[in-house]
Amino acid sequence: MTQSGVRGKDTRQDASDAPEGDEAVADGPDGEGAEAGTADDGEDGAEARIRPPRRGLRVLRWTALALAVLLIGTAGAGYLYYRHLNDNIEKDVLNLGDNKVPAPTPNAAGQTPLNILVIGSDARDSEENQQLGGARETFGSTPLADVQMLVHLSADRTNMSVVSMPRDTLVEIPKCTDPDDGKVYPASDGRVMTNQSLGHGGPGCTVATWQELTGIHIDHFVMVDFAGVVSMADAVGGVPVCVDANIHSRDAQGHGSGLKLEKGTHPVKGEQALQWLRTRYGFDDGSDLARAKAQHMYLNSMVRVLRDNATLSSPNKLRRLAEQATEALTVDPGLDTVKKLYDLSNELRRVKPERITMTTMPNRYVGARVEPTEDAEQLFRLIREDIALDGKDTAKKPAEKSATPAGPAPDGPTADPAAADDEIAVQVRNGTRTDSRPAAGGRADTVAAALVEQGFTRAVADPSVLPSEEHTLVRYPSADLAGDARRIADALGIPASSVRRSTDVSGVTLVVGADWREGTEYREPVPDDTTPESAEALNGADTSACMHVSPGFTWS
């Protein structure tokens, strides 16, 4: 790979190491870090005078291009400069981690969902990207994955779900190996910001980090840069956006993106489109949640433009769009040609806008950072089980739901065969305690005895540990015990999604959760398949959405 931004040496302080001032806390979930620069650099550069360098939040500005490319592909341009366009596309390895998440089980028709991770790199590896992003002294430094968005296409191709993760989300980055030079990046020591994953060998480490956190099998990634949003918005003639009052995103201290629009709906393109996607000062309460809302509106609008704009039937405009799109992309080998991108776009174009749902991963503050909440795990489960976020799915039978486990797993369902039942050692722990109820007495002993009766003679109760788990889980520490863990789950009727790899245990461990307080036969509770309100879902067909302008940023 030739992207100097991804492979360059880290010449600056990591965002997680930078000292934070009062502004960092006031900025919201991500702390709105900034690069060194002048007031003319825009929203992020202005803040550099307040605290040491950090990358500014680039949420979804690259994603506008990437999602657009996925939705329209290079339709009509396949015959134009085919080989040249293929050469434009940068390639990189899909997954740099050691652990793999198996693909979901096909549905009754033999179909499986598709999961594409869209990554926005803040690399300053070209003069154009530097002009758009500021921080010229950081040329060639290690980039951050400041935009991360998972695009999920349902197995039956009727709906699409999109989940974006705040760049300041605290996660554990797994060990990753750079495919170019073999450098090994050890697993992070505790939780760090998720955007650092890109600097651990490339986009394949960001994929590995997502899979570790969510248990979602990722089929492809698409990575794009600053210049892509500008060129894409120009190519389609602008993307309509709406504000409920005149707005100028600039305060007395020079903070803001510089966006200036009159009340109403207007097409934005070029750098004005980039300003819209960067704007935090002036929208709603000035938090990053407001910015994410504006970005989702932009993406929905761009999807509609790309589907409906008749001017894209022009071969010259299609050629221009194809040139700009392919030059901006880095993809995994599964998407490394125009033909592959076109085939994927045909799959995605089957989904009508009203069946597209955009969400933000539910999160809560941890100082100036954020962490996933219980609602986030609910959202991840819906994606794993291929349940539409718009609630319009035909009810699925339990057997039709994905069997993908919620956590790291071996390469496939047969990667580790189980030992004989009487050779499987398993510890059983009572995890039925909750915040409102004490642990149910004797649960570990009861379930361990039930296992022994079934022939698992090495099952024992472990009374020394009394965890608290909402749902019953089977945990295992390493890939060579995965088959044993699945066999225990199968014997008790525990779903595959509750079998999880964990370094917190030394052997196969069954934790009897609060959902199994009595009896010896596990009955999976009926799950809540609704999208959490905290995910801030936005429907792709919503044309009425309009950003609220803060009173301090209006003009007349």
XYZ file of C-alpha atoms in Angstrom:
556
model
C 0.000 0.000 0.000
C 1.297 3.474 -0.799
C -0.770 5.673 1.515
C 1.855 7.608 3.403
C -0.752 8.815 5.871
C -1.474 5.293 7.063
C 2.077 4.052 7.013
C 3.901 7.212 8.128
C 5.667 7.472 11.456
C 3.745 9.032 14.315
C 5.213 12.505 14.640
C 2.662 13.883 17.063
C 1.204 13.196 20.451
C -1.620 10.657 20.530
C -5.006 12.189 21.269
C -5.429 10.020 24.349
C -2.160 11.336 25.797
C -2.859 15.010 25.231
C -3.674 16.935 28.434
C -7.190 18.232 28.539
C -8.326 21.679 29.576
C -11.730 22.971 30.554
C -12.737 23.148 26.897
C -12.293 19.418 26.502
C -15.008 18.671 29.023
C -17.347 21.304 27.644
C -16.955 19.968 24.129
C -19.048 16.870 24.745
C -18.396 13.191 24.122
C -15.328 13.586 21.969
C -13.738 16.623 23.490
C -13.555 18.213 20.011
C -9.797 17.965 19.698
C -7.967 20.289 17.350
C -4.880 20.464 15.229
C -2.338 23.205 15.413
C -3.240 25.940 12.959
C -4.545 29.427 12.581
C -8.004 30.819 12.984
C -8.372 30.518 9.241
C -8.102 26.773 9.538
C -11.684 26.653 10.708
C -13.382 25.087 13.671
C -10.553 22.764 14.645
C -7.588 24.994 13.938
C -8.981 27.786 16.112
C -9.014 25.565 19.159
C -5.327 24.707 18.830
C -4.467 27.830 20.779
C -6.362 26.465 23.750
C -4.693 23.098 24.171
C -2.080 20.805 22.606
C -2.683 19.321 19.152
C -5.441 16.803 18.589
C -7.232 15.792 15.477
C -10.513 17.618 14.964
C -13.693 15.625 14.784
C -14.235 14.617 11.152
C -17.460 12.771 11.794
C -18.967 11.456 8.573
C -17.558 13.962 6.125
C -15.605 11.240 4.401
C -18.509 8.878 4.962
C -20.687 10.967 2.677
C -18.401 9.945 -0.164
C -17.954 6.356 0.922
C -21.636 5.653 1.429
C -22.387 7.372 -1.843
C -19.899 5.179 -3.673
C -21.460 2.115 -2.124
C -24.911 3.233 -3.175
C -24.185 4.141 -6.778
C -20.900 2.340 -7.378
C -19.471 3.241 -10.747
C -22.614 2.424 -12.653
C -22.247 3.239 -16.322
C -18.529 3.904 -16.036
C -17.342 0.318 -16.086
C -16.426 0.620 -19.751
C -14.580 3.913 -19.226
C -10.933 3.564 -18.317
C -11.629 0.273 -16.561
C -8.020 -0.624 -15.977
C -7.122 2.979 -15.119
C -9.906 3.170 -12.560
C -8.827 -0.132 -11.015
C -5.311 1.236 -10.650
C -6.716 4.272 -8.824
C -8.044 2.109 -5.991
C -5.720 1.517 -3.044
C -5.889 -1.920 -1.381
C -5.197 -3.118 2.151
C -5.760 -6.222 4.285
C -9.253 -6.721 5.729
C -8.431 -7.890 9.262
C -5.074 -7.500 11.019
C -6.168 -9.154 14.270
C -5.653 -12.751 15.361
C -9.297 -13.395 16.223
C -11.979 -13.886 13.624
C -15.745 -13.667 13.914
C -17.486 -16.332 11.801
C -19.929 -15.258 9.133
C -23.604 -15.435 10.158
C -25.654 -18.490 9.375
C -27.475 -18.192 6.012
C -31.238 -17.767 6.110
C -33.681 -20.302 4.665
C -33.021 -18.958 1.155
C -29.263 -19.328 1.566
C -28.690 -15.571 1.859
C -26.356 -13.853 4.314
C -26.150 -10.182 5.305
C -23.297 -7.896 4.260
C -21.419 -5.676 6.714
C -19.177 -2.914 5.367
C -17.103 -0.734 7.713
C -16.687 2.805 6.406
C -13.576 4.530 7.770
C -12.629 8.197 7.479
C -8.885 8.832 7.764
C -7.628 12.242 8.878
C -4.349 11.687 6.981
C -2.583 14.836 5.726
C -0.853 12.966 2.914
C -1.562 15.433 0.111
C -1.585 19.209 -0.305
C -5.334 19.142 -0.973
C -6.076 17.232 2.229
C -3.886 19.628 4.206
C -5.688 22.653 2.812
C -9.042 21.147 3.719
C -8.020 19.942 7.164
C -5.347 22.357 8.329
C -2.424 21.178 10.469
C 0.137 21.406 7.670
C 3.017 20.509 9.961
C 1.562 17.019 10.456
C 2.259 15.909 6.886
C 2.955 12.161 6.794
C 2.053 11.536 10.437
C 0.043 8.539 11.577
C -3.657 9.197 10.880
C -6.632 8.550 13.112
C -9.876 6.803 12.167
C -12.002 9.788 13.080
C -15.034 8.416 11.243
C -16.236 4.862 11.765
C -19.572 3.703 10.435
C -20.911 0.199 9.929
C -23.249 -0.301 6.956
C -25.363 -3.448 7.346
C -27.290 -4.809 4.362
C -29.884 -7.372 5.356
C -29.670 -10.935 4.051
C -32.878 -10.541 2.041
C -31.668 -7.127 0.739
C -34.834 -5.355 1.871
C -33.310 -2.986 4.423
C -30.111 -1.262 5.456
C -28.931 -0.263 8.920
C -26.108 2.174 9.632
C -24.330 2.505 12.991
C -21.757 5.244 13.550
C -19.369 5.152 16.501
C -18.062 8.363 18.134
C -14.332 8.656 17.546
C -13.672 9.124 21.276
C -15.298 5.835 22.263
C -13.098 3.941 24.714
C -12.344 0.428 23.491
C -9.663 -2.229 23.779
C -7.652 -2.403 20.551
C -6.488 -5.985 19.886
C -3.012 -7.016 18.796
C -2.508 -6.179 15.121
C 0.277 -6.963 12.666
C 1.183 -4.521 9.890
C 0.947 -6.446 6.603
C 3.622 -4.286 4.948
C 6.546 -4.546 7.345
C 5.417 -7.229 9.815
C 5.488 -4.824 12.761
C 3.412 -6.156 15.653
C 1.292 -3.655 17.576
C 0.485 -5.193 20.971
C -3.031 -5.044 22.341
C -3.789 -1.778 24.090
C -3.113 -1.588 27.797
C -6.686 -0.992 28.883
C -9.169 1.115 26.953
C -8.095 3.823 24.529
C -9.864 5.954 21.937
C -11.146 3.878 19.043
C -9.763 6.269 16.424
C -6.208 5.207 17.343
C -6.808 1.776 15.788
C -5.973 3.008 12.282
C -2.411 3.752 13.363
C -1.871 0.137 14.449
C -1.055 -1.188 10.996
C -3.895 0.216 8.909
C -7.666 -0.080 8.407
C -7.551 -3.831 9.084
C -6.887 -3.050 12.744
C -9.963 -0.826 12.878
C -11.937 -3.768 11.478
C -10.427 -6.079 14.125
C -11.339 -3.584 16.868
C -14.955 -3.406 15.710
C -15.263 -7.168 15.573
C -13.820 -7.543 19.091
C -16.272 -4.995 20.486
C -19.445 -5.944 18.635
C -19.142 -9.617 17.659
C -20.294 -8.574 14.170
C -18.625 -10.275 11.208
C -17.305 -7.579 8.835
C -17.135 -8.499 5.161
C -15.476 -5.398 3.725
C -14.106 -1.973 4.556
C -13.987 1.281 2.583
C -11.629 4.074 3.680
C -11.741 7.606 2.281
C -10.085 10.972 2.943
C -10.854 14.717 3.189
C -10.926 15.587 -0.481
C -13.522 12.959 -1.316
C -16.467 14.796 0.205
C -15.676 17.972 -1.672
C -15.268 16.239 -5.039
C -18.336 14.027 -4.596
C -20.637 16.899 -3.643
C -19.386 18.833 -6.684
C -19.916 15.859 -8.975
C -23.596 15.447 -8.068
C -24.321 19.170 -8.199
C -24.882 19.686 -4.478
C -26.715 18.038 -1.596
C -29.820 19.754 -0.148
C -29.689 20.622 3.567
C -32.063 22.590 5.780
C -31.689 25.061 8.664
C -34.568 26.640 10.568
C -32.847 30.050 10.790
C -29.945 31.950 9.263
C -26.701 30.448 10.536
C -23.056 31.510 10.704
C -20.913 28.948 12.507
C -18.321 31.304 13.980
C -18.109 32.807 17.473
C -16.102 35.720 18.877
C -13.131 33.442 19.616
C -13.035 32.132 16.062
C -14.569 28.753 16.886
C -16.749 27.242 14.214
C -16.682 25.703 10.757
C -17.455 28.975 8.974
C -20.710 27.637 7.520
C -23.009 30.500 6.505
C -26.501 29.752 5.185
C -29.855 31.474 5.020
C -32.946 29.913 6.575
C -34.485 27.141 4.492
C -33.237 24.371 2.229
C -30.137 24.885 0.096
C -27.841 22.619 -1.931
C -24.306 22.588 -0.531
C -21.261 21.343 -2.382
C -17.497 21.594 -2.297
C -16.034 23.134 0.829
C -19.471 24.291 1.958
C -20.517 20.624 2.145
C -17.429 19.960 4.242
C -18.358 22.889 6.505
C -21.836 21.427 7.026
C -20.392 18.098 8.080
C -17.920 19.778 10.442
C -20.365 22.183 12.079
C -20.898 21.871 15.803
C -21.029 25.515 16.872
C -24.471 26.739 15.874
C -26.495 23.507 15.721
C -28.884 22.723 18.586
C -26.918 22.767 21.861
C -23.509 22.840 20.218
C -22.695 19.265 21.232
C -21.320 16.531 19.051
C -24.719 14.834 19.131
C -26.086 17.778 17.168
C -23.285 17.495 14.659
C -23.964 13.777 14.183
C -27.636 14.585 13.597
C -26.709 17.071 10.868
C -24.396 14.547 9.249
C -27.091 11.878 9.162
C -29.423 14.378 7.483
C -26.744 15.121 4.886
C -26.158 11.451 4.146
C -29.856 10.716 3.771
C -30.174 13.643 1.377
C -27.141 12.535 -0.634
C -28.573 9.024 -0.954
C -31.765 10.466 -2.434
C -29.816 12.724 -4.815
C -27.667 9.876 -6.050
C -30.700 7.668 -6.647
C -32.836 10.288 -8.335
C -30.532 12.781 -10.057
C -31.020 12.285 -13.791
C -27.878 14.278 -14.623
C -25.817 11.249 -13.586
C -26.933 9.555 -16.791
C -24.378 11.749 -18.564
C -21.301 9.652 -19.433
C -18.986 12.610 -18.787
C -20.399 13.186 -15.323
C -20.273 9.494 -14.574
C -16.652 9.403 -15.676
C -15.805 12.347 -13.446
C -17.615 10.746 -10.533
C -15.842 7.433 -11.093
C -12.415 9.101 -11.305
C -12.907 11.052 -8.099
C -14.456 8.166 -6.200
C -11.798 5.597 -7.079
C -8.936 8.004 -6.355
C -10.316 8.622 -2.861
C -10.798 4.961 -1.893
C -8.793 2.371 -0.006
C -10.578 -0.985 0.171
C -10.017 -4.603 1.125
C -9.176 -7.152 -1.604
C -12.829 -8.125 -1.868
C -13.658 -4.687 -3.320
C -10.482 -3.905 -5.248
C -11.938 -3.492 -8.748
C -14.590 -1.376 -10.404
C -16.530 -4.551 -11.169
C -16.607 -5.583 -7.500
C -17.691 -2.107 -6.392
C -20.359 -2.039 -9.080
C -21.702 -5.446 -8.029
C -21.842 -4.304 -4.427
C -23.581 -1.082 -5.401
C -26.261 -3.070 -7.218
C -26.897 -4.994 -4.005
C -27.178 -1.810 -1.959
C -29.336 0.041 -4.492
C -32.062 -2.556 -4.018
C -32.892 -0.938 -0.672
C -35.414 1.888 -0.844
C -34.633 5.044 1.183
C -37.571 4.398 3.513
C -35.902 1.137 4.597
C -32.572 2.823 5.477
C -32.059 3.595 9.162
C -29.114 5.664 10.420
C -28.103 5.537 14.074
C -25.347 6.562 16.468
C -23.976 3.984 18.906
C -25.629 4.679 22.293
C -22.996 5.971 24.691
C -22.390 7.670 28.001
C -19.718 10.062 29.220
C -16.511 8.850 30.855
C -14.915 12.190 31.612
C -14.467 13.809 28.197
C -14.708 10.434 26.433
C -17.596 8.013 25.942
C -18.185 4.300 26.328
C -20.866 1.992 24.891
C -23.975 1.510 27.006
C -26.275 -1.483 27.422
C -28.338 0.005 24.604
C -25.274 -0.237 22.374
C -25.097 -3.979 22.954
C -28.807 -4.137 22.118
C -28.076 -2.345 18.830
C -25.148 -4.661 18.051
C -27.339 -7.703 18.730
C -29.957 -6.498 16.278
C -27.249 -6.187 13.627
C -25.810 -9.622 14.478
C -29.243 -11.193 14.213
C -30.098 -9.278 11.027
C -33.116 -7.557 12.559
C -34.188 -4.375 10.753
C -33.787 -1.224 12.846
C -36.935 0.301 11.356
C -39.138 -2.372 12.969
C -40.657 -3.402 9.634
C -39.168 -6.891 9.496
C -41.336 -9.928 9.072
C -41.065 -11.756 12.395
C -38.144 -14.180 12.376
C -38.250 -17.564 13.987
C -35.439 -18.220 16.491
C -33.744 -20.633 14.080
C -33.614 -17.925 11.426
C -31.659 -15.528 13.594
C -27.933 -15.255 13.200
C -25.804 -17.674 15.191
C -22.861 -15.297 15.296
C -21.518 -15.160 18.878
C -21.277 -11.776 20.568
C -17.516 -11.637 20.822
C -14.258 -12.988 19.423
C -14.511 -16.510 18.045
C -12.402 -18.956 16.079
C -12.334 -18.881 12.295
C -15.524 -20.873 11.866
C -18.012 -23.146 13.558
C -15.848 -26.235 13.005
C -12.480 -24.647 13.809
C -12.297 -26.404 17.188
C -14.187 -29.706 17.652
C -15.455 -30.471 21.128
C -13.870 -33.093 23.359
C -15.915 -36.017 24.629
C -18.573 -34.907 27.117
C -16.888 -36.656 30.069
C -13.595 -34.917 29.238
C -14.908 -31.351 29.185
C -13.988 -29.462 32.349
C -16.468 -26.708 33.138
C -16.929 -24.435 36.135
C -20.425 -23.204 36.960
C -20.916 -19.861 38.704
C -24.023 -18.253 40.170
C -24.469 -14.894 38.477
C -28.151 -14.400 39.256
C -27.631 -11.413 41.566
C -29.032 -8.107 40.290
C -29.191 -4.568 41.626
C -32.660 -5.238 42.996
C -32.525 -8.953 43.887
C -30.043 -11.158 45.759
C -28.536 -14.215 44.101
C -30.838 -17.217 43.824
C -29.566 -19.812 46.269
C -27.728 -22.914 45.034
C -27.912 -22.176 41.325
C -24.318 -23.175 40.568
C -24.724 -26.489 42.407
C -28.045 -27.236 40.717
C -26.860 -26.573 37.169
C -23.529 -28.351 37.721
C -25.435 -31.427 38.936
C -27.666 -31.271 35.848
C -24.579 -31.284 33.639
C -23.126 -34.278 35.480
C -26.383 -36.168 34.920
C -26.021 -35.492 31.173
C -22.548 -37.032 31.166
C -20.387 -33.962 31.774
C -18.752 -35.580 34.787
C -16.084 -32.881 35.154
C -18.644 -30.107 35.750
C -18.191 -28.441 39.149
C -19.758 -25.526 40.973
C -17.481 -22.585 41.797
C -18.895 -20.904 44.907
C -15.895 -18.585 45.275
C -17.062 -16.206 42.540
C -20.502 -14.586 42.517
C -20.681 -12.417 39.400
C -23.716 -10.485 38.293
C -24.936 -11.217 34.766
C -28.252 -10.253 33.225
C -28.047 -13.109 30.721
C -26.602 -16.607 31.047
C -23.197 -16.913 29.341
C -20.632 -19.560 28.506
C -17.119 -18.115 28.465
C -13.854 -19.638 27.273
C -10.303 -18.197 27.296
C -8.752 -19.489 24.058
C -9.629 -20.853 20.621
C -8.753 -24.446 21.558
C -11.644 -24.467 24.055
C -14.255 -22.909 21.758
C -15.699 -26.275 20.733
C -16.027 -27.376 24.360
C -17.824 -24.133 25.227
C -20.282 -24.571 22.359
C -20.949 -28.171 23.378
C -21.875 -27.082 26.918
C -24.193 -24.407 25.501
C -25.840 -26.884 23.132
C -26.443 -29.386 25.940
C -28.290 -26.793 28.007
C -30.117 -25.016 25.196
C -28.093 -21.821 25.563
C -27.922 -19.882 22.243
C -24.651 -19.568 20.327
C -24.811 -15.783 20.750
C -24.181 -16.335 24.483
C -20.909 -18.207 23.926
C -18.104 -15.690 24.280
C -14.362 -15.668 24.381
C -12.989 -13.902 27.462
C -9.614 -13.491 29.128
C -11.398 -13.187 32.480
C -11.673 -16.981 32.783
C -9.038 -19.723 32.790
C -11.255 -22.493 31.389
C -14.771 -23.116 30.110
C -17.028 -21.267 32.536
C -20.822 -21.253 32.671
C -22.262 -18.179 34.384
C -25.897 -18.747 35.308
C -27.487 -15.343 34.776
C -30.476 -13.512 36.192
C -32.560 -14.889 33.306
C -32.230 -18.448 34.734
C -33.081 -18.249 38.422
C -34.781 -21.648 38.667
C -34.987 -25.083 37.059
C -32.426 -27.104 35.127
C -33.642 -26.360 31.593
C -32.594 -23.041 30.152
C -35.308 -21.150 28.306
C -34.082 -18.224 26.274
C -36.095 -15.106 27.175
C -38.054 -13.418 24.424
C -35.730 -10.609 23.303
C -36.668 -6.986 22.843
C -36.070 -6.416 19.139
C -36.829 -2.692 19.111
C -34.165 -0.135 18.301
C -33.147 1.784 21.445
C -34.332 5.395 21.525
C -30.824 6.421 22.515
C -29.601 5.363 19.041
C -31.274 8.513 17.607
C -32.581 6.639 14.551
C -33.209 8.664 11.394
C -35.167 7.242 8.463
C -33.606 7.560 5.021
C -36.820 8.874 3.451
C -37.266 11.713 5.947
C -37.223 14.880 3.831
C -38.656 17.102 6.558
C -35.613 17.070 8.820
C -34.201 20.531 9.468
C -31.386 21.544 11.805
C -32.218 23.874 14.665
C -29.896 26.880 14.801
C -28.650 28.132 18.170
C -29.766 31.743 18.831
C -26.175 32.922 19.314
C -25.219 31.908 15.788
C -27.984 33.543 13.759
C -27.663 36.633 11.605
C -29.949 38.997 9.732
